Amino acid sequence: MKRFTDRLTLCIIWFAVLTFPIFAHAGGLGIAITGTLLGIGGLFTFLSNGRSAWQDLWPLSPYWIWAFPFLGFLIWANISAFWNPQFTPSFSDAHKILIMGVLLIFSPLILRMLKPVDRTFLRHVLMAMSLAAVAVMVADIASGWGLSLFIDPVGVDENLSRRQSDAMMNLGHGLYSYMQYLAPLSILYLSYLSKPWSWIAALSLGALIILGSWLNLLNIGVIGVAIVAFTMFMALILPKFTFISSLLFFAALIIGAPIIGILSGWILGLEGVSWGASWDHRLHMWAYTWEQIQMQPIMGHGFDAARIFEDTYPSKYGYDVALISLHPHNIGLHIWLETGLVGAVLFSLTLLGLIRPSLRYANTVGKAMALSGFVIATALLGPTKIGVWQLW
């Protein structure tokens, strides 16, 4: 049985590494499935290792400090679904998120069964594929999304401009995915490649993300790389302080998200100030979301409730725009809107609970730089681009 689970988990790890560039290029489609598979592999590893696995998870290890509020957050999200006006008692998205979240807790254990030679080979494949994947994205963007449209041609009844817009958005999400992992990948290059190739690889990855973001009109991509680089530099000098500060900053963005909604409404009221279409939409979306949060501040409107708001506003370009497009494009406001103060507190406690186990892991300057950069990149993308739960 153990031999079977070892082979299965090894296949899952390789599937995750080899398919991530494809899923990222497609806008993140399938990454959630990959995470679930990693969790299944971790669970199998946990069950097959018996007593030794408990030493990693229970009770001496600080691992569960973050897992308990995380589970509480997922359970509360499922409870909140009952007061979503569109809730159905069938197997809903809330149930799927709960199952995926529970499996996610076990995902780190999947690496237990890797032999040193497998780790080394896997590491080098990951480094090479990441650099190649971002280069392909940049080439696709520079060609006018030619590669995306070649792989998935425009149909007879489809609009070319619409398809190009979709490709632009998907590749933007792909660049964000690699910006999120820029710090860990850079540390891998610097730790396991000989000089000067290590620096060439790390700097090339950052430069490609900047170039792709600039060509794809993504300001946050360019700014994000600079902030990640600064955070890594600070972690080099003050590793423990920088990492703790990055998690505290992330938690503050969640619990203090209503401030963003309040400020958005204030900015929209300024005279003579003009914003681009994207930022104008976000300001309206965040201000409107704050108005809805005030109606149910403690318990929220219920899981997936962001999809029920159909109000629009007239844009300055002459057409109506949905005030909330699937989700508020701000992870904190999304949590507040659907799960209220209760959900925001539980999610913030999850982030704070990560401090102790992460510090135990980040016992070198390099690991502290990798984790600090990863957290700050996630914290930057959370308030501007992504929602909390999107099954794709």
mmCIF file of C-alpha atoms in Angstrom:
data_model
loop_
_atom_site.group_PDB
_atom_site.id
_atom_site.type_symbol
_atom_site.label_atom_id
_atom_site.label_comp_id
_atom_site.label_asym_id
_atom_site.label_seq_id
_atom_site.Cartn_x
_atom_site.Cartn_y
_atom_site.Cartn_z
ATOM 1 C CA MET A 1 0.000 0.000 0.000
ATOM 2 C CA LYS A 2 2.795 2.419 0.908
ATOM 3 C CA ARG A 3 4.559 1.758 -2.397
ATOM 4 C CA PHE A 4 1.334 2.562 -4.261
ATOM 5 C CA THR A 5 0.764 5.820 -2.366
ATOM 6 C CA ASP A 6 4.402 6.842 -2.884
ATOM 7 C CA ARG A 7 4.083 6.368 -6.641
ATOM 8 C CA LEU A 8 0.726 8.128 -6.702
ATOM 9 C CA THR A 9 2.016 11.152 -4.813
ATOM 10 C CA LEU A 10 5.080 11.333 -7.044
ATOM 11 C CA CYS A 11 2.802 11.395 -10.110
ATOM 12 C CA ILE A 12 0.722 14.166 -8.533
ATOM 13 C CA ILE A 13 3.816 16.268 -7.825
ATOM 14 C CA TRP A 14 5.028 15.914 -11.394
ATOM 15 C CA PHE A 15 1.551 16.682 -12.733
ATOM 16 C CA ALA A 16 1.499 19.899 -10.684
ATOM 17 C CA VAL A 17 4.941 21.008 -11.875
ATOM 18 C CA LEU A 18 4.400 20.176 -15.545
ATOM 19 C CA THR A 19 0.880 21.575 -15.874
ATOM 20 C CA PHE A 20 1.280 24.798 -13.879
ATOM 21 C CA PRO A 21 2.751 26.746 -16.851
ATOM 22 C CA ILE A 22 -0.164 25.599 -19.038
ATOM 23 C CA PHE A 23 -2.779 26.474 -16.438
ATOM 24 C CA ALA A 24 -1.142 29.837 -15.735
ATOM 25 C CA HIS A 25 -1.067 30.675 -19.457
ATOM 26 C CA ALA A 26 -4.791 29.889 -19.587
ATOM 27 C CA GLY A 27 -5.505 32.442 -16.880
ATOM 28 C CA GLY A 28 -5.293 30.165 -13.865
ATOM 29 C CA LEU A 29 -7.760 27.587 -15.128
ATOM 30 C CA GLY A 30 -7.069 24.303 -13.370
ATOM 31 C CA ILE A 31 -4.704 25.576 -10.692
ATOM 32 C CA ALA A 32 -7.361 24.978 -8.023
ATOM 33 C CA ILE A 33 -7.687 21.387 -9.237
ATOM 34 C CA THR A 34 -3.912 20.964 -9.005
ATOM 35 C CA GLY A 35 -3.961 22.261 -5.435
ATOM 36 C CA THR A 36 -6.696 19.779 -4.572
ATOM 37 C CA LEU A 37 -4.669 16.924 -6.059
ATOM 38 C CA LEU A 38 -1.643 17.975 -4.012
ATOM 39 C CA GLY A 39 -3.860 17.884 -0.943
ATOM 40 C CA ILE A 40 -5.061 14.386 -1.817
ATOM 41 C CA GLY A 41 -1.442 13.283 -2.238
ATOM 42 C CA GLY A 42 -0.557 14.855 1.104
ATOM 43 C CA LEU A 43 -3.464 13.089 2.778
ATOM 44 C CA PHE A 44 -2.360 9.734 1.332
ATOM 45 C CA THR A 45 1.183 10.422 2.549
ATOM 46 C CA PHE A 46 -0.169 11.299 5.980
ATOM 47 C CA LEU A 47 -2.234 8.113 6.225
ATOM 48 C CA SER A 48 0.513 5.843 4.916
ATOM 49 C CA ASN A 49 3.170 7.179 7.307
ATOM 50 C CA GLY A 50 1.108 6.508 10.395
ATOM 51 C CA ARG A 51 2.505 7.767 13.679
ATOM 52 C CA SER A 52 5.462 9.603 12.168
ATOM 53 C CA ALA A 53 3.124 11.847 10.188
ATOM 54 C CA TRP A 54 1.456 13.033 13.384
ATOM 55 C CA GLN A 55 4.768 14.474 14.521
ATOM 56 C CA ASP A 56 4.467 16.946 11.653
ATOM 57 C CA LEU A 57 0.900 17.939 12.342
ATOM 58 C CA TRP A 58 -0.194 17.157 15.892
ATOM 59 C CA PRO A 59 0.050 18.339 18.629
ATOM 60 C CA LEU A 60 3.601 19.487 19.311
ATOM 61 C CA SER A 61 4.053 21.142 15.940
ATOM 62 C CA PRO A 62 2.623 24.677 15.628
ATOM 63 C CA TYR A 63 1.039 23.684 12.302
ATOM 64 C CA TRP A 64 -2.532 23.697 13.593
ATOM 65 C CA ILE A 65 -2.273 27.241 14.947
ATOM 66 C CA TRP A 66 -3.298 28.469 11.503
ATOM 67 C CA ALA A 67 -5.301 25.396 10.444
ATOM 68 C CA PHE A 68 -7.975 25.746 13.120
ATOM 69 C CA PRO A 69 -9.052 29.327 12.245
ATOM 70 C CA PHE A 70 -8.751 28.392 8.556
ATOM 71 C CA LEU A 71 -11.168 25.502 9.045
ATOM 72 C CA GLY A 72 -13.374 27.778 11.126
ATOM 73 C CA PHE A 73 -13.422 30.303 8.284
ATOM 74 C CA LEU A 74 -14.424 27.632 5.741
ATOM 75 C CA ILE A 75 -17.142 26.249 8.040
ATOM 76 C CA TRP A 76 -18.473 29.753 8.675
ATOM 77 C CA ALA A 77 -18.532 30.385 4.911
ATOM 78 C CA ASN A 78 -20.689 27.258 4.507
ATOM 79 C CA ILE A 79 -23.005 28.392 7.289
ATOM 80 C CA SER A 80 -23.312 31.853 5.738
ATOM 81 C CA ALA A 81 -24.429 30.295 2.454
ATOM 82 C CA PHE A 82 -27.832 29.653 4.053
ATOM 83 C CA TRP A 83 -28.713 33.359 3.995
ATOM 84 C CA ASN A 84 -27.584 33.876 0.425
ATOM 85 C CA PRO A 85 -30.887 34.467 -1.443
ATOM 86 C CA GLN A 86 -29.752 32.128 -4.240
ATOM 87 C CA PHE A 87 -28.581 29.302 -1.962
ATOM 88 C CA THR A 88 -29.588 25.766 -2.949
ATOM 89 C CA PRO A 89 -29.195 22.835 -0.517
ATOM 90 C CA SER A 90 -27.518 20.658 -3.156
ATOM 91 C CA PHE A 91 -23.738 20.092 -3.430
ATOM 92 C CA SER A 92 -22.858 23.776 -3.705
ATOM 93 C CA ASP A 93 -19.666 25.745 -4.280
ATOM 94 C CA ALA A 94 -19.442 26.259 -0.522
ATOM 95 C CA HIS A 95 -19.208 22.503 0.022
ATOM 96 C CA LYS A 96 -16.551 22.191 -2.684
ATOM 97 C CA ILE A 97 -14.472 24.972 -1.137
ATOM 98 C CA LEU A 98 -14.668 23.285 2.270
ATOM 99 C CA ILE A 99 -13.455 19.951 0.879
ATOM 100 C CA MET A 100 -10.663 21.625 -1.090
ATOM 101 C CA GLY A 101 -9.631 23.645 1.946
ATOM 102 C CA VAL A 102 -9.420 20.589 4.208
ATOM 103 C CA LEU A 103 -7.271 18.811 1.617
ATOM 104 C CA LEU A 104 -5.092 21.901 1.272
ATOM 105 C CA ILE A 105 -4.047 21.553 4.912
ATOM 106 C CA PHE A 106 -2.379 18.224 4.116
ATOM 107 C CA SER A 107 -0.698 19.322 0.871
ATOM 108 C CA PRO A 108 2.753 20.160 2.363
ATOM 109 C CA LEU A 109 3.128 16.543 3.476
ATOM 110 C CA ILE A 110 3.283 15.351 -0.118
ATOM 111 C CA LEU A 111 6.959 16.346 -0.215
ATOM 112 C CA ARG A 112 7.842 13.928 2.621
ATOM 113 C CA MET A 113 8.233 10.953 0.309
ATOM 114 C CA LEU A 114 10.551 12.611 -2.217
ATOM 115 C CA LYS A 115 14.066 11.202 -2.259
ATOM 116 C CA PRO A 116 16.980 13.695 -2.387
ATOM 117 C CA VAL A 117 17.667 12.854 -6.033
ATOM 118 C CA ASP A 118 13.996 13.425 -6.905
ATOM 119 C CA ARG A 119 14.012 16.749 -5.070
ATOM 120 C CA THR A 120 17.069 17.931 -6.997
ATOM 121 C CA PHE A 121 15.671 16.899 -10.371
ATOM 122 C CA LEU A 122 12.247 18.349 -9.608
ATOM 123 C CA ARG A 123 13.820 21.599 -8.450
ATOM 124 C CA HIS A 124 15.781 22.083 -11.675
ATOM 125 C CA VAL A 125 12.778 21.224 -13.862
ATOM 126 C CA LEU A 126 10.686 23.763 -11.945
ATOM 127 C CA MET A 127 13.344 26.465 -12.370
ATOM 128 C CA ALA A 128 13.768 25.845 -16.109
ATOM 129 C CA MET A 129 10.050 25.579 -16.866
ATOM 130 C CA SER A 130 9.183 28.744 -14.948
ATOM 131 C CA LEU A 131 11.636 30.858 -16.915
ATOM 132 C CA ALA A 132 10.523 29.304 -20.196
ATOM 133 C CA ALA A 133 6.828 29.714 -19.341
ATOM 134 C CA VAL A 134 7.136 33.458 -18.665
ATOM 135 C CA ALA A 135 9.190 33.912 -21.852
ATOM 136 C CA VAL A 136 6.431 32.208 -23.865
ATOM 137 C CA MET A 137 3.825 34.471 -22.249
ATOM 138 C CA VAL A 138 5.803 37.578 -23.193
ATOM 139 C CA ALA A 139 6.166 36.309 -26.770
ATOM 140 C CA ASP A 140 2.419 35.623 -26.921
ATOM 141 C CA ILE A 141 1.594 39.134 -25.688
ATOM 142 C CA ALA A 142 4.135 40.759 -28.041
ATOM 143 C CA SER A 143 2.596 38.917 -30.997
ATOM 144 C CA GLY A 144 -0.846 40.341 -30.246
ATOM 145 C CA TRP A 145 -1.877 37.174 -28.398
ATOM 146 C CA GLY A 146 -1.152 35.200 -31.550
ATOM 147 C CA LEU A 147 -0.198 32.005 -29.729
ATOM 148 C CA SER A 148 -3.387 32.004 -27.641
ATOM 149 C CA LEU A 149 -5.544 32.536 -30.708
ATOM 150 C CA PHE A 150 -3.594 29.908 -32.658
ATOM 151 C CA ILE A 151 -4.199 27.266 -29.983
ATOM 152 C CA ASP A 152 -7.836 28.305 -29.549
ATOM 153 C CA PRO A 153 -8.869 29.879 -32.893
ATOM 154 C CA VAL A 154 -11.581 32.517 -33.143
ATOM 155 C CA GLY A 155 -14.880 30.887 -34.054
ATOM 156 C CA VAL A 156 -17.106 32.007 -36.885
ATOM 157 C CA ASP A 157 -19.627 33.558 -34.488
ATOM 158 C CA GLU A 158 -17.003 35.021 -32.138
ATOM 159 C CA ASN A 159 -15.750 38.585 -31.972
ATOM 160 C CA LEU A 160 -11.997 38.985 -32.527
ATOM 161 C CA SER A 161 -11.698 41.970 -30.191
ATOM 162 C CA ARG A 162 -13.543 40.099 -27.464
ATOM 163 C CA ARG A 163 -11.277 37.078 -27.822
ATOM 164 C CA GLN A 164 -8.176 39.277 -27.740
ATOM 165 C CA SER A 165 -9.486 40.924 -24.596
ATOM 166 C CA ASP A 166 -10.005 37.496 -22.996
ATOM 167 C CA ALA A 167 -6.477 36.437 -23.988
ATOM 168 C CA MET A 168 -5.088 39.671 -22.555
ATOM 169 C CA MET A 169 -6.853 38.999 -19.241
ATOM 170 C CA ASN A 170 -5.750 35.348 -19.111
ATOM 171 C CA LEU A 171 -2.112 36.202 -19.759
ATOM 172 C CA GLY A 172 -2.335 38.921 -17.143
ATOM 173 C CA HIS A 173 -3.455 36.320 -14.602
ATOM 174 C CA GLY A 174 -0.597 34.089 -15.725
ATOM 175 C CA LEU A 175 1.953 36.851 -15.152
ATOM 176 C CA TYR A 176 0.433 37.503 -11.724
ATOM 177 C CA SER A 177 0.865 33.808 -10.885
ATOM 178 C CA TYR A 178 4.574 33.970 -11.587
ATOM 179 C CA MET A 179 4.953 37.341 -9.890
ATOM 180 C CA GLN A 180 3.478 35.695 -6.803
ATOM 181 C CA TYR A 181 6.230 33.047 -6.905
ATOM 182 C CA LEU A 182 8.985 35.405 -8.052
ATOM 183 C CA ALA A 183 10.714 35.453 -4.663
ATOM 184 C CA PRO A 184 10.787 31.649 -4.085
ATOM 185 C CA LEU A 185 11.912 31.025 -7.672
ATOM 186 C CA SER A 186 14.638 33.666 -7.414
ATOM 187 C CA ILE A 187 15.970 32.067 -4.230
ATOM 188 C CA LEU A 188 16.000 28.684 -5.992
ATOM 189 C CA TYR A 189 18.084 30.174 -8.805
ATOM 190 C CA LEU A 190 20.487 31.869 -6.404
ATOM 191 C CA SER A 191 20.809 28.792 -4.193
ATOM 192 C CA TYR A 192 21.172 25.997 -6.723
ATOM 193 C CA LEU A 193 22.731 27.520 -9.849
ATOM 194 C CA SER A 194 26.344 28.562 -10.164
ATOM 195 C CA LYS A 195 27.261 32.212 -10.620
ATOM 196 C CA PRO A 196 26.789 34.186 -12.814
ATOM 197 C CA TRP A 197 23.966 32.005 -14.196
ATOM 198 C CA SER A 198 22.043 32.187 -10.935
ATOM 199 C CA TRP A 199 21.867 35.987 -11.090
ATOM 200 C CA ILE A 200 21.143 35.955 -14.819
ATOM 201 C CA ALA A 201 18.208 33.573 -14.306
ATOM 202 C CA ALA A 202 16.749 35.470 -11.319
ATOM 203 C CA LEU A 203 17.058 38.884 -12.957
ATOM 204 C CA SER A 204 15.737 37.549 -16.280
ATOM 205 C CA LEU A 205 12.605 36.181 -14.602
ATOM 206 C CA GLY A 206 11.877 39.536 -12.975
ATOM 207 C CA ALA A 207 12.650 41.452 -16.182
ATOM 208 C CA LEU A 208 10.373 39.196 -18.249
ATOM 209 C CA ILE A 209 7.495 39.682 -15.798
ATOM 210 C CA ILE A 210 8.020 43.455 -15.980
ATOM 211 C CA LEU A 211 8.187 43.397 -19.783
ATOM 212 C CA GLY A 212 5.102 41.214 -20.098
ATOM 213 C CA SER A 213 3.180 43.392 -17.641
ATOM 214 C CA TRP A 214 4.181 46.569 -19.489
ATOM 215 C CA LEU A 215 3.132 45.115 -22.852
ATOM 216 C CA ASN A 216 -0.117 43.827 -21.331
ATOM 217 C CA LEU A 217 -0.890 47.199 -19.674
ATOM 218 C CA LEU A 218 -0.629 45.796 -16.125
ATOM 219 C CA ASN A 219 0.657 48.480 -13.786
ATOM 220 C CA ILE A 220 0.435 46.244 -10.725
ATOM 221 C CA GLY A 221 2.779 43.747 -12.393
ATOM 222 C CA VAL A 222 5.545 46.310 -12.809
ATOM 223 C CA ILE A 223 5.000 47.811 -9.364
ATOM 224 C CA GLY A 224 4.679 44.356 -7.812
ATOM 225 C CA VAL A 225 8.089 43.161 -9.018
ATOM 226 C CA ALA A 226 9.699 46.275 -7.554
ATOM 227 C CA ILE A 227 7.965 45.806 -4.192
ATOM 228 C CA VAL A 228 8.832 42.092 -4.072
ATOM 229 C CA ALA A 229 12.485 42.937 -4.790
ATOM 230 C CA PHE A 230 12.476 45.575 -2.025
ATOM 231 C CA THR A 231 10.867 43.147 0.419
ATOM 232 C CA MET A 232 13.482 40.496 -0.357
ATOM 233 C CA PHE A 233 16.228 43.074 0.230
ATOM 234 C CA MET A 234 14.709 43.984 3.598
ATOM 235 C CA ALA A 235 14.469 40.300 4.504
ATOM 236 C CA LEU A 236 18.150 39.952 3.704
ATOM 237 C CA ILE A 237 18.885 42.564 6.379
ATOM 238 C CA LEU A 238 16.047 41.866 8.854
ATOM 239 C CA PRO A 239 14.693 38.383 7.981
ATOM 240 C CA LYS A 240 12.431 37.726 10.968
ATOM 241 C CA PHE A 241 11.105 41.281 11.239
ATOM 242 C CA THR A 242 10.373 41.527 7.504
ATOM 243 C CA PHE A 243 8.483 38.249 7.338
ATOM 244 C CA ILE A 244 6.356 38.993 10.412
ATOM 245 C CA SER A 245 5.657 42.489 9.077
ATOM 246 C CA SER A 246 4.536 41.114 5.706
ATOM 247 C CA LEU A 247 2.000 38.790 7.330
ATOM 248 C CA LEU A 248 0.793 41.537 9.684
ATOM 249 C CA PHE A 249 0.383 43.816 6.663
ATOM 250 C CA PHE A 250 -1.641 41.144 4.842
ATOM 251 C CA ALA A 251 -3.872 40.589 7.898
ATOM 252 C CA ALA A 252 -4.369 44.358 8.236
ATOM 253 C CA LEU A 253 -5.505 44.547 4.596
ATOM 254 C CA ILE A 254 -8.181 41.948 5.368
ATOM 255 C CA ILE A 255 -9.530 43.304 8.632
ATOM 256 C CA GLY A 256 -9.174 46.913 7.445
ATOM 257 C CA ALA A 257 -10.632 46.383 3.969
ATOM 258 C CA PRO A 258 -13.677 48.632 4.649
ATOM 259 C CA ILE A 259 -11.240 51.575 4.730
ATOM 260 C CA ILE A 260 -10.538 50.909 1.035
ATOM 261 C CA GLY A 261 -14.266 51.095 0.321
ATOM 262 C CA ILE A 262 -14.611 54.341 2.269
ATOM 263 C CA LEU A 263 -11.597 55.913 0.549
ATOM 264 C CA SER A 264 -12.892 54.828 -2.861
ATOM 265 C CA GLY A 265 -16.128 56.696 -2.305
ATOM 266 C CA TRP A 266 -14.181 59.764 -1.198
ATOM 267 C CA ILE A 267 -11.885 59.639 -4.249
ATOM 268 C CA LEU A 268 -14.849 59.329 -6.614
ATOM 269 C CA GLY A 269 -16.242 62.517 -5.097
ATOM 270 C CA LEU A 270 -13.153 64.565 -5.971
ATOM 271 C CA GLU A 271 -13.632 67.148 -8.672
ATOM 272 C CA GLY A 272 -11.421 67.206 -11.757
ATOM 273 C CA VAL A 273 -9.757 63.840 -11.098
ATOM 274 C CA SER A 274 -9.728 61.377 -14.016
ATOM 275 C CA TRP A 275 -8.952 57.654 -13.832
ATOM 276 C CA GLY A 276 -8.470 54.978 -16.455
ATOM 277 C CA ALA A 277 -11.350 52.615 -17.150
ATOM 278 C CA SER A 278 -9.943 49.800 -15.010
ATOM 279 C CA TRP A 279 -9.258 51.889 -11.915
ATOM 280 C CA ASP A 280 -12.501 53.829 -12.348
ATOM 281 C CA HIS A 281 -14.381 50.521 -12.308
ATOM 282 C CA ARG A 282 -12.540 49.344 -9.210
ATOM 283 C CA LEU A 283 -13.217 52.553 -7.304
ATOM 284 C CA HIS A 284 -16.931 52.306 -8.086
ATOM 285 C CA MET A 285 -16.916 48.588 -7.223
ATOM 286 C CA TRP A 286 -15.168 49.066 -3.878
ATOM 287 C CA ALA A 287 -17.343 52.033 -2.859
ATOM 288 C CA TYR A 288 -20.501 50.096 -3.776
ATOM 289 C CA THR A 289 -19.273 46.978 -1.949
ATOM 290 C CA TRP A 290 -18.757 49.030 1.204
ATOM 291 C CA GLU A 291 -22.340 50.282 0.933
ATOM 292 C CA GLN A 292 -23.569 46.670 0.791
ATOM 293 C CA ILE A 293 -21.314 45.594 3.671
ATOM 294 C CA GLN A 294 -22.923 48.207 5.926
ATOM 295 C CA MET A 295 -26.261 46.434 5.481
ATOM 296 C CA GLN A 296 -24.892 43.135 6.899
ATOM 297 C CA PRO A 297 -21.621 44.057 8.651
ATOM 298 C CA ILE A 298 -21.401 41.188 11.155
ATOM 299 C CA MET A 299 -22.636 38.103 9.300
ATOM 300 C CA GLY A 300 -22.318 39.204 5.682
ATOM 301 C CA HIS A 301 -24.670 38.530 2.787
ATOM 302 C CA GLY A 302 -23.705 34.857 2.551
ATOM 303 C CA PHE A 303 -21.252 32.758 0.575
ATOM 304 C CA ASP A 304 -21.260 33.541 -3.179
ATOM 305 C CA ALA A 305 -23.580 36.506 -2.606
ATOM 306 C CA ALA A 306 -21.311 38.787 -4.657
ATOM 307 C CA ARG A 307 -22.877 37.242 -7.745
ATOM 308 C CA ILE A 308 -26.412 38.380 -6.872
ATOM 309 C CA PHE A 309 -25.723 42.134 -7.176
ATOM 310 C CA GLU A 310 -26.746 43.328 -10.636
ATOM 311 C CA ASP A 311 -26.595 47.105 -10.219
ATOM 312 C CA THR A 312 -24.685 49.073 -12.862
ATOM 313 C CA TYR A 313 -23.305 52.566 -13.271
ATOM 314 C CA PRO A 314 -22.879 54.681 -16.430
ATOM 315 C CA SER A 315 -19.200 54.799 -17.334
ATOM 316 C CA LYS A 316 -17.602 57.855 -18.912
ATOM 317 C CA TYR A 317 -17.197 55.824 -22.110
ATOM 318 C CA GLY A 318 -20.939 55.742 -22.726
ATOM 319 C CA TYR A 319 -21.954 52.265 -21.593
ATOM 320 C CA ASP A 320 -23.202 50.736 -18.351
ATOM 321 C CA VAL A 321 -20.785 48.697 -16.233
ATOM 322 C CA ALA A 322 -21.637 46.130 -13.550
ATOM 323 C CA LEU A 323 -20.772 47.527 -10.137
ATOM 324 C CA ILE A 324 -19.598 44.073 -9.003
ATOM 325 C CA SER A 325 -18.099 41.804 -11.651
ATOM 326 C CA LEU A 326 -18.452 38.303 -10.134
ATOM 327 C CA HIS A 327 -16.500 39.468 -7.052
ATOM 328 C CA PRO A 328 -15.262 42.832 -5.714
ATOM 329 C CA HIS A 329 -11.671 42.295 -6.964
ATOM 330 C CA ASN A 330 -10.474 42.823 -3.419
ATOM 331 C CA ILE A 331 -9.998 39.821 -1.182
ATOM 332 C CA GLY A 332 -10.762 41.728 2.029
ATOM 333 C CA LEU A 333 -13.938 43.373 0.757
ATOM 334 C CA HIS A 334 -14.991 40.012 -0.724
ATOM 335 C CA ILE A 335 -14.666 38.356 2.685
ATOM 336 C CA TRP A 336 -16.486 41.205 4.438
ATOM 337 C CA LEU A 337 -19.279 41.271 1.844
ATOM 338 C CA GLU A 338 -20.085 37.558 2.016
ATOM 339 C CA THR A 339 -19.008 36.465 5.518
ATOM 340 C CA GLY A 340 -18.963 39.751 7.426
ATOM 341 C CA LEU A 341 -16.815 40.685 10.404
ATOM 342 C CA VAL A 342 -16.852 37.060 11.596
ATOM 343 C CA GLY A 343 -15.232 35.827 8.396
ATOM 344 C CA ALA A 344 -12.741 38.708 8.326
ATOM 345 C CA VAL A 345 -11.588 37.952 11.888
ATOM 346 C CA LEU A 346 -11.215 34.213 11.205
ATOM 347 C CA PHE A 347 -9.264 34.818 7.997
ATOM 348 C CA SER A 348 -7.001 37.349 9.716
ATOM 349 C CA LEU A 349 -6.369 34.876 12.543
ATOM 350 C CA THR A 350 -5.420 32.315 9.902
ATOM 351 C CA LEU A 351 -2.744 34.646 8.562
ATOM 352 C CA LEU A 352 -1.477 35.496 12.039
ATOM 353 C CA GLY A 353 -1.410 31.793 12.885
ATOM 354 C CA LEU A 354 1.006 31.238 10.012
ATOM 355 C CA ILE A 355 3.704 33.320 11.718
ATOM 356 C CA ARG A 356 4.970 30.690 14.141
ATOM 357 C CA PRO A 357 5.088 27.643 11.826
ATOM 358 C CA SER A 358 6.530 29.751 9.015
ATOM 359 C CA LEU A 359 9.305 31.096 11.233
ATOM 360 C CA ARG A 360 10.171 27.525 12.190
ATOM 361 C CA TYR A 361 10.510 26.754 8.479
ATOM 362 C CA ALA A 362 12.266 29.991 7.529
ATOM 363 C CA ASN A 363 15.379 29.182 9.547
ATOM 364 C CA THR A 364 17.721 30.677 6.931
ATOM 365 C CA VAL A 365 17.922 34.124 5.363
ATOM 366 C CA GLY A 366 17.129 32.680 1.924
ATOM 367 C CA LYS A 367 13.933 31.021 3.105
ATOM 368 C CA ALA A 368 12.890 34.204 4.914
ATOM 369 C CA MET A 369 13.445 36.184 1.696
ATOM 370 C CA ALA A 370 11.412 33.659 -0.312
ATOM 371 C CA LEU A 371 8.493 33.615 2.125
ATOM 372 C CA SER A 372 8.466 37.385 2.685
ATOM 373 C CA GLY A 373 8.418 38.052 -1.061
ATOM 374 C CA PHE A 374 5.684 35.477 -1.607
ATOM 375 C CA VAL A 375 3.472 36.916 1.144
ATOM 376 C CA ILE A 376 3.896 40.517 0.011
ATOM 377 C CA ALA A 377 3.130 39.567 -3.616
ATOM 378 C CA THR A 378 -0.042 37.790 -2.499
ATOM 379 C CA ALA A 379 -0.959 40.738 -0.321
ATOM 380 C CA LEU A 380 -0.573 43.083 -3.310
ATOM 381 C CA LEU A 381 -2.661 40.946 -5.662
ATOM 382 C CA GLY A 382 -5.380 40.276 -3.079
ATOM 383 C CA PRO A 383 -6.634 43.865 -2.722
ATOM 384 C CA THR A 384 -6.507 44.701 -6.431
ATOM 385 C CA LYS A 385 -7.081 41.654 -8.611
ATOM 386 C CA ILE A 386 -8.462 38.468 -7.094
ATOM 387 C CA GLY A 387 -11.401 37.167 -5.115
ATOM 388 C CA VAL A 388 -11.277 34.681 -2.267
ATOM 389 C CA TRP A 389 -12.849 31.760 -4.059
ATOM 390 C CA GLN A 390 -13.031 31.075 -7.745
ATOM 391 C CA LEU A 391 -13.222 27.339 -8.501
ATOM 392 C CA TRP A 392 -11.369 27.630 -11.771
#
